[in-house]
Amino acid sequence: MTSIGTPTGPDPLAERREWERWRAARLAAVTGPYGPLAVTGTHWLADHPGGRIPGLPGHWTADDGGDGAEDGDGGGVVLRAAPGDGLTVDGAPAEGTYRLGADAGPEAARVAHGARRLVVLRREGLWAVRDTDPAAPARSGFPGIEVHDHDARWLRPGLFRPYAAPRTVRLPHADGRERGFALGGELAFPLDADEYTLQVAVEEDGSLWAVLADAGRATGTYRFRFLRTPAPAADGTVPVDLNRVHLPPCAFSDHFLCPLPAPGNTLPIALAAGERNVLVR
């Protein structure tokens, strides 16, 4: 059985430079024109049976998944646009009827209104349109992210122990509702004289994602954070850089329904690493 080893002594200056690049990319993603701070509304079409969404041009209805729907049995969204609506679809002025599937993100959204991106979402079988506006007040008024300084202590050797089969657990989310969440195994890493274990999801590219909390909540750390690692090697070994623990999207906007930590994913220590919280003005 593969065991957790000890660090091989990475170059501290190289590690810090790489972390600084990661930090810059994180800040750019959060504060960018279509990042979480730019979301001004998430409109569930079930709440607008007449097809009109206040503040959004066009006529939006959920498709029932019948013949010709892009999303198979899940249906899609039908947009009816008039020239005066000022909408574009796939970069061209919109006029007529369009059937839309779920977008991969704001940059990939097919529908725009000026600089705004109108993102089609599907959650739990329901369809929504998310309004992402670079001129959102939250972007211009964002005070920043409080982050701990880089510390080589937090770069640990990890070991991924996959489950024989994925497990789906019911987890509360940021809106208070429970939803299914797929877990693929456990990630173990040593810290000081102890070993800690987190239940993790396995992404499509093989990378690992943990939702975790820690004892630092009592001193101002956000209530939970995310940790992502590269895909493990064939023997399950994987570097765990706790300097890259970061805030979930719901720390920046109430429009995101982030999962809370799985049972056992609350560390008994104050993890003074990575992003701590959103700064207060």
mmCIF file of C-alpha atoms in Angstrom:
data_model
loop_
_atom_site.group_PDB
_atom_site.id
_atom_site.type_symbol
_atom_site.label_atom_id
_atom_site.label_comp_id
_atom_site.label_asym_id
_atom_site.label_seq_id
_atom_site.Cartn_x
_atom_site.Cartn_y
_atom_site.Cartn_z
ATOM 1 C CA MET A 1 0.000 0.000 0.000
ATOM 2 C CA THR A 2 1.315 3.426 -0.881
ATOM 3 C CA SER A 3 1.994 5.591 2.166
ATOM 4 C CA ILE A 4 2.263 9.315 2.534
ATOM 5 C CA GLY A 5 5.815 10.453 2.161
ATOM 6 C CA THR A 6 7.651 13.567 3.209
ATOM 7 C CA PRO A 7 8.236 16.713 1.158
ATOM 8 C CA THR A 8 11.191 16.493 -1.224
ATOM 9 C CA GLY A 9 12.251 20.068 -0.571
ATOM 10 C CA PRO A 10 10.832 22.206 -3.392
ATOM 11 C CA ASP A 11 12.533 25.487 -4.178
ATOM 12 C CA PRO A 12 10.843 27.992 -1.804
ATOM 13 C CA LEU A 13 11.360 30.936 -4.153
ATOM 14 C CA ALA A 14 9.946 29.028 -7.133
ATOM 15 C CA GLU A 15 6.968 27.910 -5.066
ATOM 16 C CA ARG A 16 6.276 31.481 -3.960
ATOM 17 C CA ARG A 17 6.497 32.809 -7.518
ATOM 18 C CA GLU A 18 4.107 30.116 -8.717
ATOM 19 C CA TRP A 19 1.717 30.943 -5.857
ATOM 20 C CA GLU A 20 1.877 34.643 -6.713
ATOM 21 C CA ARG A 21 0.908 33.824 -10.302
ATOM 22 C CA TRP A 22 -1.981 31.727 -8.996
ATOM 23 C CA ARG A 23 -3.068 34.572 -6.725
ATOM 24 C CA ALA A 24 -3.071 37.033 -9.629
ATOM 25 C CA ALA A 25 -5.121 34.624 -11.755
ATOM 26 C CA ARG A 26 -7.587 34.091 -8.893
ATOM 27 C CA LEU A 27 -8.103 37.815 -8.376
ATOM 28 C CA ALA A 28 -8.556 38.341 -12.112
ATOM 29 C CA ALA A 29 -11.176 35.570 -12.239
ATOM 30 C CA VAL A 30 -13.125 36.960 -9.279
ATOM 31 C CA THR A 31 -13.029 40.606 -10.339
ATOM 32 C CA GLY A 32 -13.176 40.075 -14.114
ATOM 33 C CA PRO A 33 -15.976 41.469 -16.263
ATOM 34 C CA TYR A 34 -17.881 38.165 -16.152
ATOM 35 C CA GLY A 35 -16.743 36.831 -12.787
ATOM 36 C CA PRO A 36 -18.991 36.164 -9.776
ATOM 37 C CA LEU A 37 -19.063 39.845 -8.810
ATOM 38 C CA ALA A 38 -20.696 40.685 -12.157
ATOM 39 C CA VAL A 39 -23.803 38.565 -11.548
ATOM 40 C CA THR A 40 -26.789 40.865 -11.030
ATOM 41 C CA GLY A 41 -29.635 38.376 -11.212
ATOM 42 C CA THR A 42 -30.581 34.718 -11.608
ATOM 43 C CA HIS A 43 -34.101 34.424 -13.005
ATOM 44 C CA TRP A 44 -35.862 31.068 -12.793
ATOM 45 C CA LEU A 45 -38.238 30.704 -15.709
ATOM 46 C CA ALA A 46 -40.750 28.811 -13.572
ATOM 47 C CA ASP A 47 -41.243 32.102 -11.699
ATOM 48 C CA HIS A 48 -42.096 33.909 -14.960
ATOM 49 C CA PRO A 49 -44.696 31.747 -16.726
ATOM 50 C CA GLY A 50 -45.600 34.618 -19.049
ATOM 51 C CA GLY A 51 -42.093 34.637 -20.481
ATOM 52 C CA ARG A 52 -41.270 38.210 -19.486
ATOM 53 C CA ILE A 53 -38.406 38.735 -17.027
ATOM 54 C CA PRO A 54 -38.287 42.184 -15.405
ATOM 55 C CA GLY A 55 -35.210 44.062 -16.600
ATOM 56 C CA LEU A 56 -34.401 41.640 -19.426
ATOM 57 C CA PRO A 57 -35.453 42.092 -23.042
ATOM 58 C CA GLY A 58 -36.954 39.244 -25.014
ATOM 59 C CA HIS A 59 -39.482 36.547 -24.260
ATOM 60 C CA TRP A 60 -38.042 33.549 -22.391
ATOM 61 C CA THR A 61 -39.787 30.201 -21.843
ATOM 62 C CA ALA A 62 -38.653 26.740 -20.774
ATOM 63 C CA ASP A 63 -38.964 24.051 -23.440
ATOM 64 C CA ASP A 64 -40.551 20.759 -22.411
ATOM 65 C CA GLY A 65 -37.890 18.588 -23.984
ATOM 66 C CA GLY A 66 -39.934 17.553 -26.993
ATOM 67 C CA ASP A 67 -38.673 16.792 -30.465
ATOM 68 C CA GLY A 68 -35.909 19.085 -31.639
ATOM 69 C CA ALA A 69 -34.790 20.240 -28.204
ATOM 70 C CA GLU A 70 -31.049 20.688 -27.962
ATOM 71 C CA ASP A 71 -30.701 19.202 -24.506
ATOM 72 C CA GLY A 72 -32.405 15.890 -25.170
ATOM 73 C CA ASP A 73 -34.855 14.852 -22.497
ATOM 74 C CA GLY A 74 -33.960 17.933 -20.448
ATOM 75 C CA GLY A 75 -35.343 20.357 -22.992
ATOM 76 C CA GLY A 76 -33.969 23.869 -23.127
ATOM 77 C CA VAL A 77 -34.976 27.502 -23.291
ATOM 78 C CA VAL A 78 -36.848 29.172 -26.130
ATOM 79 C CA LEU A 79 -36.038 32.832 -26.718
ATOM 80 C CA ARG A 80 -38.231 35.004 -28.912
ATOM 81 C CA ALA A 81 -36.497 38.246 -29.791
ATOM 82 C CA ALA A 82 -37.628 41.342 -31.666
ATOM 83 C CA PRO A 83 -35.235 43.825 -33.324
ATOM 84 C CA GLY A 84 -36.070 46.455 -30.725
ATOM 85 C CA ASP A 85 -34.906 44.196 -27.902
ATOM 86 C CA GLY A 86 -31.268 44.886 -28.706
ATOM 87 C CA LEU A 87 -30.251 41.270 -28.156
ATOM 88 C CA THR A 88 -27.625 39.337 -30.067
ATOM 89 C CA VAL A 89 -27.387 35.564 -30.478
ATOM 90 C CA ASP A 90 -24.030 34.102 -31.475
ATOM 91 C CA GLY A 91 -22.829 37.638 -32.117
ATOM 92 C CA ALA A 92 -25.531 38.561 -34.630
ATOM 93 C CA PRO A 93 -28.587 40.797 -34.053
ATOM 94 C CA ALA A 94 -31.424 38.617 -32.756
ATOM 95 C CA GLU A 95 -34.765 38.479 -34.501
ATOM 96 C CA GLY A 96 -37.047 35.475 -34.335
ATOM 97 C CA THR A 97 -37.115 32.304 -32.257
ATOM 98 C CA TYR A 98 -34.053 30.509 -30.853
ATOM 99 C CA ARG A 99 -33.761 27.285 -28.891
ATOM 100 C CA LEU A 100 -30.958 27.435 -26.345
ATOM 101 C CA GLY A 101 -29.182 24.816 -24.261
ATOM 102 C CA ALA A 102 -27.248 25.384 -21.049
ATOM 103 C CA ASP A 103 -24.175 27.599 -21.450
ATOM 104 C CA ALA A 104 -20.751 26.556 -20.178
ATOM 105 C CA GLY A 105 -20.262 29.997 -18.626
ATOM 106 C CA PRO A 106 -20.613 33.731 -19.266
ATOM 107 C CA GLU A 107 -17.868 33.870 -21.885
ATOM 108 C CA ALA A 108 -19.583 31.035 -23.767
ATOM 109 C CA ALA A 109 -23.094 32.493 -23.476
ATOM 110 C CA ARG A 110 -24.864 32.697 -26.827
ATOM 111 C CA VAL A 111 -27.096 35.627 -25.867
ATOM 112 C CA ALA A 112 -25.869 39.129 -25.074
ATOM 113 C CA HIS A 113 -27.364 42.546 -24.499
ATOM 114 C CA GLY A 114 -24.591 45.039 -25.105
ATOM 115 C CA ALA A 115 -21.782 44.088 -22.722
ATOM 116 C CA ARG A 116 -24.133 41.959 -20.616
ATOM 117 C CA ARG A 117 -24.081 38.187 -21.019
ATOM 118 C CA LEU A 118 -27.360 36.338 -20.475
ATOM 119 C CA VAL A 119 -26.335 32.870 -19.381
ATOM 120 C CA VAL A 120 -28.743 29.947 -19.685
ATOM 121 C CA LEU A 121 -28.575 27.622 -16.662
ATOM 122 C CA ARG A 122 -30.150 24.335 -15.707
ATOM 123 C CA ARG A 123 -30.331 23.241 -12.067
ATOM 124 C CA GLU A 124 -32.291 20.255 -10.753
ATOM 125 C CA GLY A 125 -34.345 20.114 -13.937
ATOM 126 C CA LEU A 126 -35.246 23.812 -13.829
ATOM 127 C CA TRP A 127 -34.115 26.494 -16.270
ATOM 128 C CA ALA A 128 -32.892 29.979 -15.496
ATOM 129 C CA VAL A 129 -31.268 32.999 -17.124
ATOM 130 C CA ARG A 130 -28.378 34.574 -15.241
ATOM 131 C CA ASP A 131 -27.657 38.238 -15.952
ATOM 132 C CA THR A 132 -23.906 38.953 -15.890
ATOM 133 C CA ASP A 133 -23.067 42.644 -16.217
ATOM 134 C CA PRO A 134 -19.522 44.087 -16.247
ATOM 135 C CA ALA A 135 -21.011 47.337 -14.896
ATOM 136 C CA ALA A 136 -22.354 45.613 -11.756
ATOM 137 C CA PRO A 137 -21.842 47.762 -8.639
ATOM 138 C CA ALA A 138 -20.321 44.786 -6.806
ATOM 139 C CA ARG A 139 -17.346 44.867 -9.190
ATOM 140 C CA SER A 140 -16.523 48.535 -8.781
ATOM 141 C CA GLY A 141 -17.101 48.418 -5.024
ATOM 142 C CA PHE A 142 -15.217 45.190 -4.299
ATOM 143 C CA PRO A 143 -12.806 45.730 -1.377
ATOM 144 C CA GLY A 144 -10.604 42.702 -2.097
ATOM 145 C CA ILE A 145 -9.766 39.321 -0.616
ATOM 146 C CA GLU A 146 -7.975 38.832 2.689
ATOM 147 C CA VAL A 147 -5.313 36.181 2.121
ATOM 148 C CA HIS A 148 -2.641 34.569 4.272
ATOM 149 C CA ASP A 149 0.942 34.920 3.107
ATOM 150 C CA HIS A 150 2.562 31.971 1.388
ATOM 151 C CA ASP A 151 4.124 29.490 3.811
ATOM 152 C CA ALA A 152 6.079 26.409 2.687
ATOM 153 C CA ARG A 153 4.673 24.564 5.708
ATOM 154 C CA TRP A 154 1.336 24.249 3.935
ATOM 155 C CA LEU A 155 2.714 22.377 0.912
ATOM 156 C CA ARG A 156 2.140 18.751 1.861
ATOM 157 C CA PRO A 157 2.464 15.342 0.195
ATOM 158 C CA GLY A 158 -0.967 13.817 -0.255
ATOM 159 C CA LEU A 159 -2.387 10.405 -1.004
ATOM 160 C CA PHE A 160 -5.672 9.801 -2.810
ATOM 161 C CA ARG A 161 -7.583 6.689 -1.804
ATOM 162 C CA PRO A 162 -10.422 6.176 -4.286
ATOM 163 C CA TYR A 163 -13.642 4.497 -3.295
ATOM 164 C CA ALA A 164 -14.486 1.245 -5.031
ATOM 165 C CA ALA A 165 -17.434 3.113 -6.553
ATOM 166 C CA PRO A 166 -18.471 6.781 -6.364
ATOM 167 C CA ARG A 167 -20.730 7.676 -3.449
ATOM 168 C CA THR A 168 -23.523 10.205 -3.611
ATOM 169 C CA VAL A 169 -24.304 11.990 -0.352
ATOM 170 C CA ARG A 170 -26.916 14.588 0.479
ATOM 171 C CA LEU A 171 -25.260 17.859 1.448
ATOM 172 C CA PRO A 172 -26.745 21.200 2.487
ATOM 173 C CA HIS A 173 -25.972 24.045 0.106
ATOM 174 C CA ALA A 174 -25.602 27.775 0.605
ATOM 175 C CA ASP A 175 -29.341 28.327 0.110
ATOM 176 C CA GLY A 176 -30.201 25.862 2.890
ATOM 177 C CA ARG A 177 -31.440 23.074 0.599
ATOM 178 C CA GLU A 178 -29.943 19.596 0.454
ATOM 179 C CA ARG A 179 -28.731 18.219 -2.866
ATOM 180 C CA GLY A 180 -26.850 15.167 -4.045
ATOM 181 C CA PHE A 181 -23.052 15.449 -4.221
ATOM 182 C CA ALA A 182 -20.778 12.774 -5.733
ATOM 183 C CA LEU A 183 -17.667 11.800 -3.768
ATOM 184 C CA GLY A 184 -14.908 9.762 -5.359
ATOM 185 C CA GLY A 185 -12.564 9.010 -2.482
ATOM 186 C CA GLU A 186 -10.452 10.364 0.346
ATOM 187 C CA LEU A 187 -7.432 12.644 0.279
ATOM 188 C CA ALA A 188 -4.998 12.159 3.163
ATOM 189 C CA PHE A 189 -2.068 14.420 4.031
ATOM 190 C CA PRO A 190 0.228 14.849 7.051
ATOM 191 C CA LEU A 191 0.521 18.045 9.018
ATOM 192 C CA ASP A 192 2.829 18.312 12.006
ATOM 193 C CA ALA A 193 2.360 15.053 13.910
ATOM 194 C CA ASP A 194 -1.121 14.272 12.588
ATOM 195 C CA GLU A 195 -2.720 12.963 9.427
ATOM 196 C CA TYR A 196 -5.874 14.606 8.096
ATOM 197 C CA THR A 197 -8.367 13.163 5.647
ATOM 198 C CA LEU A 198 -10.876 14.918 3.408
ATOM 199 C CA GLN A 199 -13.619 13.423 1.285
ATOM 200 C CA VAL A 200 -13.189 14.679 -2.273
ATOM 201 C CA ALA A 201 -14.962 14.817 -5.596
ATOM 202 C CA VAL A 202 -13.119 13.767 -8.748
ATOM 203 C CA GLU A 203 -13.441 16.179 -11.668
ATOM 204 C CA GLU A 204 -13.631 15.128 -15.327
ATOM 205 C CA ASP A 205 -9.912 15.800 -15.804
ATOM 206 C CA GLY A 206 -9.013 13.654 -12.775
ATOM 207 C CA SER A 207 -8.263 16.594 -10.469
ATOM 208 C CA LEU A 208 -9.625 16.544 -6.928
ATOM 209 C CA TRP A 209 -12.007 18.993 -5.250
ATOM 210 C CA ALA A 210 -12.617 19.213 -1.511
ATOM 211 C CA VAL A 211 -15.095 21.432 0.317
ATOM 212 C CA LEU A 212 -13.710 21.984 3.796
ATOM 213 C CA ALA A 213 -14.126 23.993 6.969
ATOM 214 C CA ASP A 214 -11.760 24.442 9.887
ATOM 215 C CA ALA A 215 -11.526 25.795 13.419
ATOM 216 C CA GLY A 216 -10.596 29.255 12.103
ATOM 217 C CA ARG A 217 -14.267 30.118 11.553
ATOM 218 C CA ALA A 218 -14.376 31.487 15.102
ATOM 219 C CA THR A 219 -11.720 34.077 14.272
ATOM 220 C CA GLY A 220 -13.089 35.405 10.996
ATOM 221 C CA THR A 221 -12.290 32.782 8.367
ATOM 222 C CA TYR A 222 -15.147 32.247 5.900
ATOM 223 C CA ARG A 223 -17.429 29.404 6.976
ATOM 224 C CA PHE A 224 -16.073 26.995 4.351
ATOM 225 C CA ARG A 225 -13.556 26.998 1.529
ATOM 226 C CA PHE A 226 -12.508 25.000 -1.511
ATOM 227 C CA LEU A 227 -9.304 23.065 -2.141
ATOM 228 C CA ARG A 228 -8.328 21.716 -5.548
ATOM 229 C CA THR A 229 -5.364 19.510 -6.410
ATOM 230 C CA PRO A 230 -3.943 18.122 -9.652
ATOM 231 C CA ALA A 231 -4.922 14.636 -10.780
ATOM 232 C CA PRO A 232 -3.130 12.050 -8.627
ATOM 233 C CA ALA A 233 -0.331 9.926 -10.032
ATOM 234 C CA ALA A 234 -0.923 6.260 -10.766
ATOM 235 C CA ASP A 235 0.087 5.344 -7.204
ATOM 236 C CA GLY A 236 -2.338 7.894 -5.733
ATOM 237 C CA THR A 237 0.264 10.423 -4.653
ATOM 238 C CA VAL A 238 -0.632 14.066 -5.225
ATOM 239 C CA PRO A 239 0.751 17.388 -3.953
ATOM 240 C CA VAL A 240 -1.579 19.234 -1.581
ATOM 241 C CA ASP A 241 -0.930 22.978 -1.516
ATOM 242 C CA LEU A 242 -3.004 24.442 1.296
ATOM 243 C CA ASN A 243 -1.730 27.897 0.320
ATOM 244 C CA ARG A 244 -4.291 27.624 -2.496
ATOM 245 C CA VAL A 245 -7.353 27.041 -0.337
ATOM 246 C CA HIS A 246 -9.825 29.594 -1.707
ATOM 247 C CA LEU A 247 -13.239 31.112 -1.168
ATOM 248 C CA PRO A 248 -16.279 29.601 -2.890
ATOM 249 C CA PRO A 249 -18.272 31.679 -5.409
ATOM 250 C CA CYS A 250 -21.067 32.203 -2.854
ATOM 251 C CA ALA A 251 -18.624 34.257 -0.763
ATOM 252 C CA PHE A 252 -18.860 36.901 -3.497
ATOM 253 C CA SER A 253 -22.500 36.604 -4.594
ATOM 254 C CA ASP A 254 -25.713 35.131 -3.215
ATOM 255 C CA HIS A 255 -26.544 33.857 -6.705
ATOM 256 C CA PHE A 256 -24.307 30.778 -6.274
ATOM 257 C CA LEU A 257 -25.537 27.633 -4.506
ATOM 258 C CA CYS A 258 -22.263 26.209 -3.219
ATOM 259 C CA PRO A 259 -22.190 22.855 -1.386
ATOM 260 C CA LEU A 260 -21.201 22.852 2.275
ATOM 261 C CA PRO A 261 -18.536 20.453 3.598
ATOM 262 C CA ALA A 262 -19.264 16.745 3.721
ATOM 263 C CA PRO A 263 -19.319 15.082 7.169
ATOM 264 C CA GLY A 264 -15.749 14.774 8.425
ATOM 265 C CA ASN A 265 -14.438 17.609 6.257
ATOM 266 C CA THR A 266 -14.111 20.087 9.128
ATOM 267 C CA LEU A 267 -10.488 20.182 10.232
ATOM 268 C CA PRO A 268 -9.939 20.483 14.004
ATOM 269 C CA ILE A 269 -7.238 23.104 13.461
ATOM 270 C CA ALA A 270 -7.297 26.743 12.421
ATOM 271 C CA LEU A 271 -6.054 26.520 8.839
ATOM 272 C CA ALA A 272 -4.224 29.844 8.502
ATOM 273 C CA ALA A 273 -3.569 29.335 4.811
ATOM 274 C CA GLY A 274 -4.919 30.567 1.487
ATOM 275 C CA GLU A 275 -7.826 32.958 1.098
ATOM 276 C CA ARG A 276 -9.375 33.829 4.443
ATOM 277 C CA ASN A 277 -12.390 36.040 3.713
ATOM 278 C CA VAL A 278 -13.664 38.993 1.719
ATOM 279 C CA LEU A 279 -12.222 42.228 3.063
ATOM 280 C CA VAL A 280 -14.590 44.586 4.847
ATOM 281 C CA ARG A 281 -14.585 48.226 3.860
#
